[in-house]
Coordinates of C-alpha atoms and ligand atoms in Angstrom, one line a residue:
X1 CA -11.9 62.1 141.9
X2 CA -11.4 64.0 138.9
X3 CA -9.4 67.4 138.3
X4 CA -12.4 69.5 138.9
X5 CA -13.3 67.9 142.2
X6 CA -9.8 68.0 143.3
X7 CA -9.6 72.1 142.6
X8 CA -12.9 72.5 144.2
X9 CA -11.8 70.7 147.3
X10 CA -8.5 72.7 147.5
X11 CA -10.4 75.7 147.4
X12 CA -12.7 75.0 150.0
X13 CA -9.9 73.4 152.3
X14 CA -8.0 76.7 151.7
X15 CA -10.6 78.9 152.7
X16 CA -11.6 76.8 155.6
X17 CA -7.9 76.9 157.0
X18 CA -7.0 80.8 156.0
X19 CA -4.1 79.6 153.9
X20 CA -2.4 81.1 150.9
X21 CA -1.2 79.0 147.8
X22 CA 2.3 80.5 146.4
X23 CA 3.5 78.6 143.1
X24 CA 6.7 79.2 141.4
X25 CA 7.0 79.7 137.7
X26 CA 8.5 76.2 137.1
X27 CA 5.6 74.5 138.7
X28 CA 3.0 72.6 136.2
X29 CA 0.2 74.4 134.9
X30 CA -2.4 73.1 137.3
X31 CA -0.4 73.9 140.1
X32 CA 0.6 77.8 138.7
X33 CA -3.5 77.9 137.7
X34 CA -4.7 77.6 141.2
X35 CA -2.3 79.4 142.9
X36 CA -3.2 82.7 144.6
X37 CA 0.1 84.1 143.7
X38 CA 2.9 83.2 141.2
X39 CA 6.3 84.5 140.8
X40 CA 9.9 84.5 140.9
X41 CA 12.0 83.7 144.2
X42 CA 12.1 87.4 145.0
X43 CA 8.2 88.0 144.1
X44 CA 7.2 84.9 146.3
X45 CA 9.4 86.2 149.3
X46 CA 8.0 89.6 149.1
X47 CA 4.3 87.9 149.0
X48 CA 5.3 85.3 152.2
X49 CA 6.2 88.8 154.1
X50 CA 2.9 90.6 153.5
X51 CA 0.3 87.6 153.8
X52 CA -2.0 87.6 156.4
X53 CA -3.0 84.1 155.7
X54 CA -2.6 81.6 159.1
X55 CA -1.1 78.9 156.4
X56 CA 1.4 79.2 153.6
X57 CA 1.2 76.4 151.3
X58 CA 4.7 76.7 149.0
X59 CA 4.4 74.9 145.6
X60 CA 8.1 75.1 144.8
X61 CA 11.4 73.8 146.4
X62 CA 12.6 73.4 149.9
X63 CA 14.8 76.9 149.9
X64 CA 11.8 78.8 148.9
X65 CA 9.5 77.2 151.6
X66 CA 12.4 77.8 154.2
X67 CA 12.4 81.6 153.3
X68 CA 9.0 82.2 153.5
X69 CA 9.3 80.5 157.2
X70 CA 12.2 82.5 157.9
X71 CA 10.3 85.8 157.0
X72 CA 7.1 84.5 158.4
X73 CA 8.3 82.3 161.3
X74 CA 4.6 82.9 163.3
X75 CA 2.8 81.3 160.3
X76 CA 2.6 77.4 159.3
X77 CA 4.5 76.8 156.1
X78 CA 3.9 73.7 154.2
X79 CA 5.8 72.1 151.3
X80 CA 3.4 69.9 149.5
X81 CA 6.2 67.7 147.9
X82 CA 8.4 67.1 150.9
X83 CA 11.3 65.7 148.8
X84 CA 11.4 68.8 146.4
X85 CA 14.9 70.1 147.0
X86 CA 17.4 72.2 144.8
X87 CA 20.6 70.5 143.7
X88 CA 22.1 74.0 143.5
X89 CA 21.6 75.0 147.0
X90 CA 23.4 71.5 148.2
X91 CA 26.7 72.6 146.5
X92 CA 27.3 75.0 149.7
X93 CA 27.1 74.0 153.2
X94 CA 27.4 76.2 156.3
X95 CA 30.7 74.6 157.0
X96 CA 32.3 75.0 153.9
X97 CA 31.4 78.7 153.6
X98 CA 32.7 79.5 157.0
X99 CA 35.8 77.8 156.3
X100 CA 36.3 79.6 152.8
X101 CA 35.4 82.7 154.7
X102 CA 38.3 82.3 157.1
X103 CA 40.5 81.4 154.5
X104 CA 39.8 84.6 152.7
X105 CA 39.7 86.9 155.4
X106 CA 37.7 90.2 154.9
X107 CA 35.1 89.3 152.5
X108 CA 31.2 90.0 152.6
X109 CA 29.3 86.6 152.1
X110 CA 26.4 87.6 149.2
X111 CA 24.3 84.2 149.2
X112 CA 21.9 83.4 146.5
X113 CA 18.5 82.6 147.8
X114 CA 18.7 79.2 146.4
X115 CA 20.9 78.1 149.7
X116 CA 19.8 76.3 152.7
X117 CA 18.6 78.1 155.9
X118 CA 21.9 77.2 157.7
X119 CA 24.0 78.9 154.9
X120 CA 21.9 82.1 155.0
X121 CA 22.3 82.0 158.6
X122 CA 26.3 82.7 158.0
X123 CA 25.7 85.2 155.0
X124 CA 25.9 89.0 155.1
X125 CA 23.2 89.6 152.7
X126 CA 21.0 87.5 150.3
X127 CA 20.0 88.2 146.7
X128 CA 17.8 86.4 144.2
X129 CA 18.2 86.3 140.4
X130 CA 16.5 89.5 139.6
X131 CA 18.2 91.9 142.2
X132 CA 22.0 90.0 142.6
X133 CA 23.7 92.6 140.5
X134 CA 21.9 95.6 142.3
X135 CA 22.2 93.8 145.8
X136 CA 26.0 93.5 145.1
X137 CA 26.5 96.9 143.8
X138 CA 24.4 98.6 146.8
X139 CA 26.6 96.9 149.7
X140 CA 29.5 98.8 151.0
X141 CA 31.8 95.7 150.9
X142 CA 33.8 95.4 147.6
X143 CA 35.4 92.1 148.1
X144 CA 32.6 89.4 148.1
X145 CA 32.2 85.7 148.3
X146 CA 29.4 84.9 145.8
X147 CA 27.7 81.6 147.0
X148 CA 26.7 79.1 145.2
X149 CA 26.1 79.7 141.5
X150 CA 29.0 80.0 139.7
X151 CA 27.1 81.5 136.5
X152 CA 24.9 84.2 138.4
X153 CA 28.3 85.0 140.2
X154 CA 29.9 85.5 136.9
X155 CA 27.3 87.5 135.5
X156 CA 27.4 90.0 138.5
X157 CA 31.0 90.1 138.0
X158 CA 30.5 91.2 134.4
X159 CA 28.2 93.6 135.7
X160 CA 30.1 95.1 138.6
X161 CA 33.5 95.2 137.3
X162 CA 34.8 97.5 140.2
X163 CA 34.1 94.9 143.0
X164 CA 36.3 92.0 143.6
X165 CA 33.6 89.0 143.4
X166 CA 35.1 85.5 144.3
X167 CA 32.9 82.7 142.8
X168 CA 31.8 79.3 144.5
X169 CA 32.0 76.4 142.2
X170 CA 28.3 75.5 142.1
X171 CA 25.7 75.1 139.1
X172 CA 22.2 74.3 138.3
X173 CA 22.0 71.1 136.1
X174 CA 18.9 72.3 134.5
X175 CA 20.5 75.8 133.3
X176 CA 23.6 74.5 132.4
X177 CA 22.1 71.5 130.4
X178 CA 20.9 74.2 127.8
X179 CA 23.3 73.7 124.9
X180 CA 24.6 76.4 122.4
X181 CA 24.1 74.0 119.3
X182 CA 20.2 73.6 120.4
X183 CA 20.0 77.2 120.2
X184 CA 21.7 77.9 116.9
X185 CA 19.6 75.3 115.2
X186 CA 16.4 77.0 115.9
X187 CA 18.5 80.5 115.0
X188 CA 19.4 79.0 111.8
X189 CA 15.6 78.0 110.8
X190 CA 14.1 81.2 112.2
X191 CA 16.9 84.2 112.0
X192 CA 14.4 86.8 113.8
X193 CA 13.7 84.3 116.9
X194 CA 14.8 86.0 120.1
X195 CA 16.5 84.3 123.2
X196 CA 15.7 85.1 126.7
X197 CA 18.1 83.4 129.0
X198 CA 18.3 82.9 132.9
X199 CA 21.6 83.9 134.6
X200 CA 22.2 80.6 135.6
X201 CA 22.9 79.6 132.0
X202 CA 26.7 79.2 131.0
X203 CA 28.2 82.3 129.8
X204 CA 28.2 81.2 126.1
X205 CA 24.5 81.2 126.2
X206 CA 24.1 84.5 128.3
X207 CA 26.2 85.7 125.7
X208 CA 23.9 85.0 122.6
X209 CA 20.9 86.1 124.8
X210 CA 18.8 89.3 123.7
X211 CA 17.5 89.4 127.4
X212 CA 19.0 87.9 130.6
X213 CA 16.7 87.9 133.8
X214 CA 15.0 86.0 136.4
X215 CA 11.9 84.2 135.5
X216 CA 9.6 87.2 135.7
X217 CA 12.4 89.0 133.7
X218 CA 12.0 86.4 130.7
X219 CA 8.2 86.2 131.2
X220 CA 8.2 90.3 130.8
X221 CA 10.7 90.0 128.0
X222 CA 8.5 87.2 126.2
X223 CA 5.3 89.1 126.4
X224 CA 6.5 92.6 125.7
X225 CA 8.9 92.2 122.7
X226 CA 7.8 92.8 119.4
X227 CA 9.2 89.6 118.4
X228 CA 6.7 86.5 117.8
X229 CA 9.0 83.8 118.2
X230 CA 11.1 83.5 121.7
X231 CA 13.4 80.7 122.6
X232 CA 12.9 80.0 126.5
X233 CA 16.3 79.9 128.1
X234 CA 15.2 78.5 131.6
X235 CA 12.8 75.8 132.8
X236 CA 9.9 75.2 130.7
X237 CA 7.2 76.2 133.3
X238 CA 7.6 79.4 132.5
X239 CA 5.7 78.7 129.1
X240 CA 2.6 78.9 131.0
X241 CA 2.2 82.6 132.2
X242 CA 3.8 83.8 128.9
X243 CA 1.3 81.7 126.9
X244 CA -1.5 83.2 129.3
X245 CA -1.0 86.5 128.5
X246 CA 0.4 86.3 124.8
X247 CA -1.4 83.2 123.3
X248 CA 0.0 84.4 119.8
X249 CA 3.6 84.2 120.5
X250 CA 5.7 80.9 119.2
X251 CA 7.7 79.4 122.1
X252 CA 10.7 77.2 121.7
X253 CA 11.5 75.3 124.7
X254 CA 15.0 73.3 125.2
X255 CA 15.3 69.9 126.0
X256 CA 16.2 68.9 129.2
X257 CA 15.3 72.1 130.6
X258 CA 13.0 70.8 133.2
X259 CA 13.5 70.9 136.9
X260 CA 12.5 67.3 138.3
X261 CA 12.2 68.6 141.8
X262 CA 9.8 71.6 140.9
X263 CA 7.5 69.1 139.1
X264 CA 7.4 67.1 142.0
X265 CA 4.4 69.2 143.2
X266 CA 0.9 68.2 141.8
X267 CA -2.7 68.7 142.7
X268 CA -3.1 65.7 144.9
X269 CA 0.1 66.5 147.2
X270 CA -1.5 70.0 147.2
X271 CA -4.7 69.1 148.7
X272 CA -3.2 66.8 151.2
X273 CA -0.8 69.3 152.5
X274 CA -3.8 71.4 153.1
X275 CA -6.0 68.6 154.6
X276 CA -3.6 66.8 156.9
X277 CA -1.3 70.2 157.2
X278 CA 1.6 68.1 156.3
X279 CA 5.1 68.6 155.6
X280 CA 5.3 71.7 157.7
X281 CA 8.8 73.6 157.6
X282 CA 10.5 73.7 160.8
X283 CA 13.8 75.3 161.6
X284 CA 15.5 75.8 165.2
X285 CA 15.1 79.2 166.6
X286 CA 18.7 80.2 166.1
X287 CA 18.5 79.7 162.6
X288 CA 15.3 81.5 161.9
X289 CA 16.9 84.3 163.9
X290 CA 20.1 84.4 162.0
X291 CA 18.9 83.7 158.8
X292 CA 16.3 86.6 158.8
X293 CA 18.9 89.4 159.0
X294 CA 20.5 88.5 155.4
X295 CA 17.1 88.4 153.9
X296 CA 15.6 91.1 155.8
X297 CA 18.7 93.4 154.6
X298 CA 18.0 92.4 150.8
X299 CA 14.3 93.1 151.2
X300 CA 15.2 96.5 152.8
X301 CA 16.9 97.3 149.8
X302 CA 13.7 97.0 147.8
X303 CA 15.4 96.3 144.6
Ligands
13P401 P1 13.9 82.9 139.8 O1 14.2 83.6 141.1 O2 14.4 83.9 138.6 O3 12.3 82.5 139.6 O4 14.8 81.6 139.9 C1 14.5 80.4 140.7 C2 15.4 79.6 140.2 O5 15.4 78.5 140.9 C3 15.9 79.4 139.2 O6 16.5 78.3 138.8
SF4_402 FE1 17.3 74.4 141.7 FE2 18.2 74.4 139.3 FE3 15.5 73.8 139.9 FE4 16.2 76.3 140.0 S1 16.0 75.1 138.4 S2 15.2 75.0 141.7 S3 18.2 76.4 140.7 S4 17.6 72.7 140.3

């Protein structure tokens, strides 16, 4: 079967089963192209809360599909690549977070959406990379345990200096693989090049950036800036929406900035997920209920 036939089959199955396909910006170009909605973690969570489809096929990694399930527990949520995890999310376990909370005393747990459902269930509020600073500013507590990404937490700390923010020692191997020397090499050759970086990057990269933002923030910067050359300080998948909107821009991707788990989804796995309704996200009711609260709190802030 060629790609065209596969795409036709996916579209037919989608209609027949009243399904919606959500895809994160780190997905491959063919997967993003066939999706009904593409977005960053926050936009996809909002899409999952608004859809009236019976089935959500989530082309992303496990924590994203789990978040969709927590928001829409009555829907069937499918993850085409059943083994697509997020090593950053695995840095924090529920027991370790509870132990730390006990050790620290009066502290609010702000968990990045890149966490397991179990960790969300013991958190006070969730955030994504696009709203982390605003979420921390908005909550009444002044002493915060930020879980699990130390770089995003440090970025929040820099932007909310009046609160005490305690960091978890987790990191994303994709973003921390982005090296200053590689950026300097491009800058030496093209002095007018601009750098857009994700807050999961190390501080030395964030300090060099012309813009720091979620994947949506990076796409918006790249497509709206007058600069013609942009260094992409995040996973390479974001080049697909940028090239679609502004094909004339020259984009510089950084070696090793590839999330292997995000690239596990392909059109065959997407078709199979729809056809066999397979790799359904299932979570115990008590987790669904308790993990919903911190996500709902974040969505209610509308930031
Ligand atoms: P965004 O929310 O910015 O899309 O990021 C998700 C992610 O996994 C970053 O590595
Ligand atoms: Fe997780 Fe990093 Fe992949 Fe994002 S890029 S899904 S944080 S491993």
